[in-house]
Amino acid sequence: QNQHQQQQQQQQAGAEEDEVLDYTQVPKEMDARFETFDTDNALRPTIISPGKVWTKRSQKSLLSPMTEQSVDEAGQKTAKDEAFDLLDALTKSGALVLEHTALHIVIAATHCFDKTVTETVIQENANPVEKVERSSMIMASTIHQKPAAALAMSSQLPRLCAAAPRLFGREESKSLLD
């Protein structure tokens, strides 16, 4: 029975490895999906550049008071190297798997409007909220690797499909609206 459990665990581990997403490719995939589904060309990739000087808040121990300290670029590099050295030591150079951990990645895009909200509503007779919803659905479906329809509430699907038929794979509904 132990062998059977080990085989199941190995199969599950193999399945998890198949589902691994290469996060370095997400920006490239996001750009491709923007070109495909963003009919207004309103989405732009956003580069986030952190400041050169950071503020570090820390406590020496649980009961000690919070202290603040400025950290310049050299201090940031030192802290990053120390963090990776600690991670390397904790995992024995990657030999141990870190379970119950989280990796946080920030991905950003900017939705640009050619006109103000009022001009969009009055002159183009368009709902700017639908445009932002479409942008959000494009990004969410890319990041979560799921079709947009799987991410939306079923009660909202008809409205979303009418607003963004290409994104929901319903090109024919677009011709009904024209």
mmCIF file of C-alpha atoms in Angstrom, residues 33-129:
data_model
loop_
_atom_site.group_PDB
_atom_site.id
_atom_site.type_symbol
_atom_site.label_atom_id
_atom_site.label_comp_id
_atom_site.label_asym_id
_atom_site.label_seq_id
_atom_site.Cartn_x
_atom_site.Cartn_y
_atom_site.Cartn_z
ATOM 1 C CA ARG A 33 -3.362 38.796 -26.213
ATOM 2 C CA PHE A 34 -3.625 42.597 -26.138
ATOM 3 C CA GLU A 35 -3.073 42.651 -29.907
ATOM 4 C CA THR A 36 -5.650 39.898 -30.445
ATOM 5 C CA PHE A 37 -8.468 40.981 -28.129
ATOM 6 C CA ASP A 38 -8.003 44.701 -27.416
ATOM 7 C CA THR A 39 -9.850 46.105 -30.417
ATOM 8 C CA ASP A 40 -9.354 49.706 -29.239
ATOM 9 C CA ASN A 41 -5.582 49.314 -28.758
ATOM 10 C CA ALA A 42 -6.077 50.936 -25.360
ATOM 11 C CA LEU A 43 -3.837 48.621 -23.323
ATOM 12 C CA ARG A 44 -0.168 49.398 -22.960
ATOM 13 C CA PRO A 45 2.475 47.419 -21.100
ATOM 14 C CA THR A 46 3.644 49.212 -17.975
ATOM 15 C CA ILE A 47 7.175 49.118 -16.646
ATOM 16 C CA ILE A 48 7.353 49.514 -12.883
ATOM 17 C CA SER A 49 10.582 51.141 -11.778
ATOM 18 C CA PRO A 50 11.124 51.195 -8.012
ATOM 19 C CA GLY A 51 12.829 54.202 -6.468
ATOM 20 C CA LYS A 52 16.563 54.282 -5.890
ATOM 21 C CA VAL A 53 16.171 54.756 -2.119
ATOM 22 C CA TRP A 54 13.803 52.528 -0.144
ATOM 23 C CA THR A 55 12.530 52.804 3.417
ATOM 24 C CA LYS A 56 13.061 49.700 5.515
ATOM 25 C CA ARG A 57 10.820 49.197 8.551
ATOM 26 C CA SER A 58 11.964 46.541 10.973
ATOM 27 C CA GLN A 59 12.039 45.343 14.567
ATOM 28 C CA LYS A 60 15.030 43.808 16.300
ATOM 29 C CA SER A 61 12.652 41.507 18.188
ATOM 30 C CA LEU A 62 8.909 41.075 18.630
ATOM 31 C CA LEU A 63 8.680 43.411 21.621
ATOM 32 C CA SER A 64 11.132 46.063 20.431
ATOM 33 C CA PRO A 65 9.886 49.242 18.764
ATOM 34 C CA MET A 66 9.620 49.609 14.979
ATOM 35 C CA THR A 67 12.579 51.382 13.372
ATOM 36 C CA GLU A 68 12.864 53.020 9.956
ATOM 37 C CA GLN A 69 16.012 53.178 7.881
ATOM 38 C CA SER A 70 16.806 54.409 4.357
ATOM 39 C CA VAL A 71 18.340 51.798 2.067
ATOM 40 C CA ASP A 72 20.272 52.937 -1.008
ATOM 41 C CA GLU A 73 20.989 50.834 -4.125
ATOM 42 C CA ALA A 74 24.081 49.214 -2.598
ATOM 43 C CA GLY A 75 22.110 48.300 0.545
ATOM 44 C CA GLN A 76 19.296 46.861 -1.610
ATOM 45 C CA LYS A 77 21.782 44.660 -3.468
ATOM 46 C CA THR A 78 23.283 43.475 -0.172
ATOM 47 C CA ALA A 79 19.833 42.681 1.282
ATOM 48 C CA LYS A 80 18.803 40.816 -1.899
ATOM 49 C CA ASP A 81 22.019 38.767 -1.855
ATOM 50 C CA GLU A 82 21.479 37.938 1.834
ATOM 51 C CA ALA A 83 17.892 36.841 1.122
ATOM 52 C CA PHE A 84 18.964 34.560 -1.723
ATOM 53 C CA ASP A 85 21.791 33.130 0.395
ATOM 54 C CA LEU A 86 19.274 32.345 3.157
ATOM 55 C CA LEU A 87 16.878 30.762 0.644
ATOM 56 C CA ASP A 88 19.749 28.708 -0.779
ATOM 57 C CA ALA A 89 20.733 27.519 2.718
ATOM 58 C CA LEU A 90 17.145 26.677 3.717
ATOM 59 C CA THR A 91 16.560 24.599 0.590
ATOM 60 C CA LYS A 92 20.032 23.017 0.594
ATOM 61 C CA SER A 93 20.741 24.569 -2.825
ATOM 62 C CA GLY A 94 17.347 23.580 -4.171
ATOM 63 C CA ALA A 95 17.397 19.971 -2.949
ATOM 64 C CA LEU A 96 14.493 20.586 -0.545
ATOM 65 C CA VAL A 97 11.097 21.642 -1.836
ATOM 66 C CA LEU A 98 9.479 24.645 -0.190
ATOM 67 C CA GLU A 99 5.890 23.662 0.497
ATOM 68 C CA HIS A 100 3.169 26.115 1.543
ATOM 69 C CA THR A 101 5.050 29.077 0.144
ATOM 70 C CA ALA A 102 3.881 31.910 -2.048
ATOM 71 C CA LEU A 103 5.558 33.811 -4.837
ATOM 72 C CA HIS A 104 4.187 37.267 -5.527
ATOM 73 C CA ILE A 105 4.686 38.786 -8.951
ATOM 74 C CA VAL A 106 3.456 42.208 -9.979
ATOM 75 C CA ILE A 107 2.260 42.526 -13.570
ATOM 76 C CA ALA A 108 0.839 45.835 -14.762
ATOM 77 C CA ALA A 109 -0.762 47.322 -17.824
ATOM 78 C CA THR A 110 -2.188 50.766 -18.414
ATOM 79 C CA HIS A 111 -5.582 51.295 -20.010
ATOM 80 C CA CYS A 112 -5.405 54.525 -22.023
ATOM 81 C CA PHE A 113 -8.484 56.472 -23.048
ATOM 82 C CA ASP A 114 -8.299 58.772 -26.066
ATOM 83 C CA LYS A 115 -11.112 60.887 -24.653
ATOM 84 C CA THR A 116 -12.466 61.764 -21.240
ATOM 85 C CA VAL A 117 -15.153 59.565 -19.716
ATOM 86 C CA THR A 118 -17.814 62.147 -20.557
ATOM 87 C CA GLU A 119 -16.644 62.434 -24.179
ATOM 88 C CA THR A 120 -16.576 58.641 -24.506
ATOM 89 C CA VAL A 121 -20.154 58.343 -23.270
ATOM 90 C CA ILE A 122 -21.600 61.306 -25.192
ATOM 91 C CA GLN A 123 -19.602 61.391 -28.444
ATOM 92 C CA GLU A 124 -18.996 57.685 -28.991
ATOM 93 C CA ASN A 125 -22.094 56.425 -27.184
ATOM 94 C CA ALA A 126 -19.853 53.815 -25.547
ATOM 95 C CA ASN A 127 -19.618 52.539 -21.992
ATOM 96 C CA PRO A 128 -16.033 53.064 -20.728
ATOM 97 C CA VAL A 129 -16.604 50.564 -17.897
#
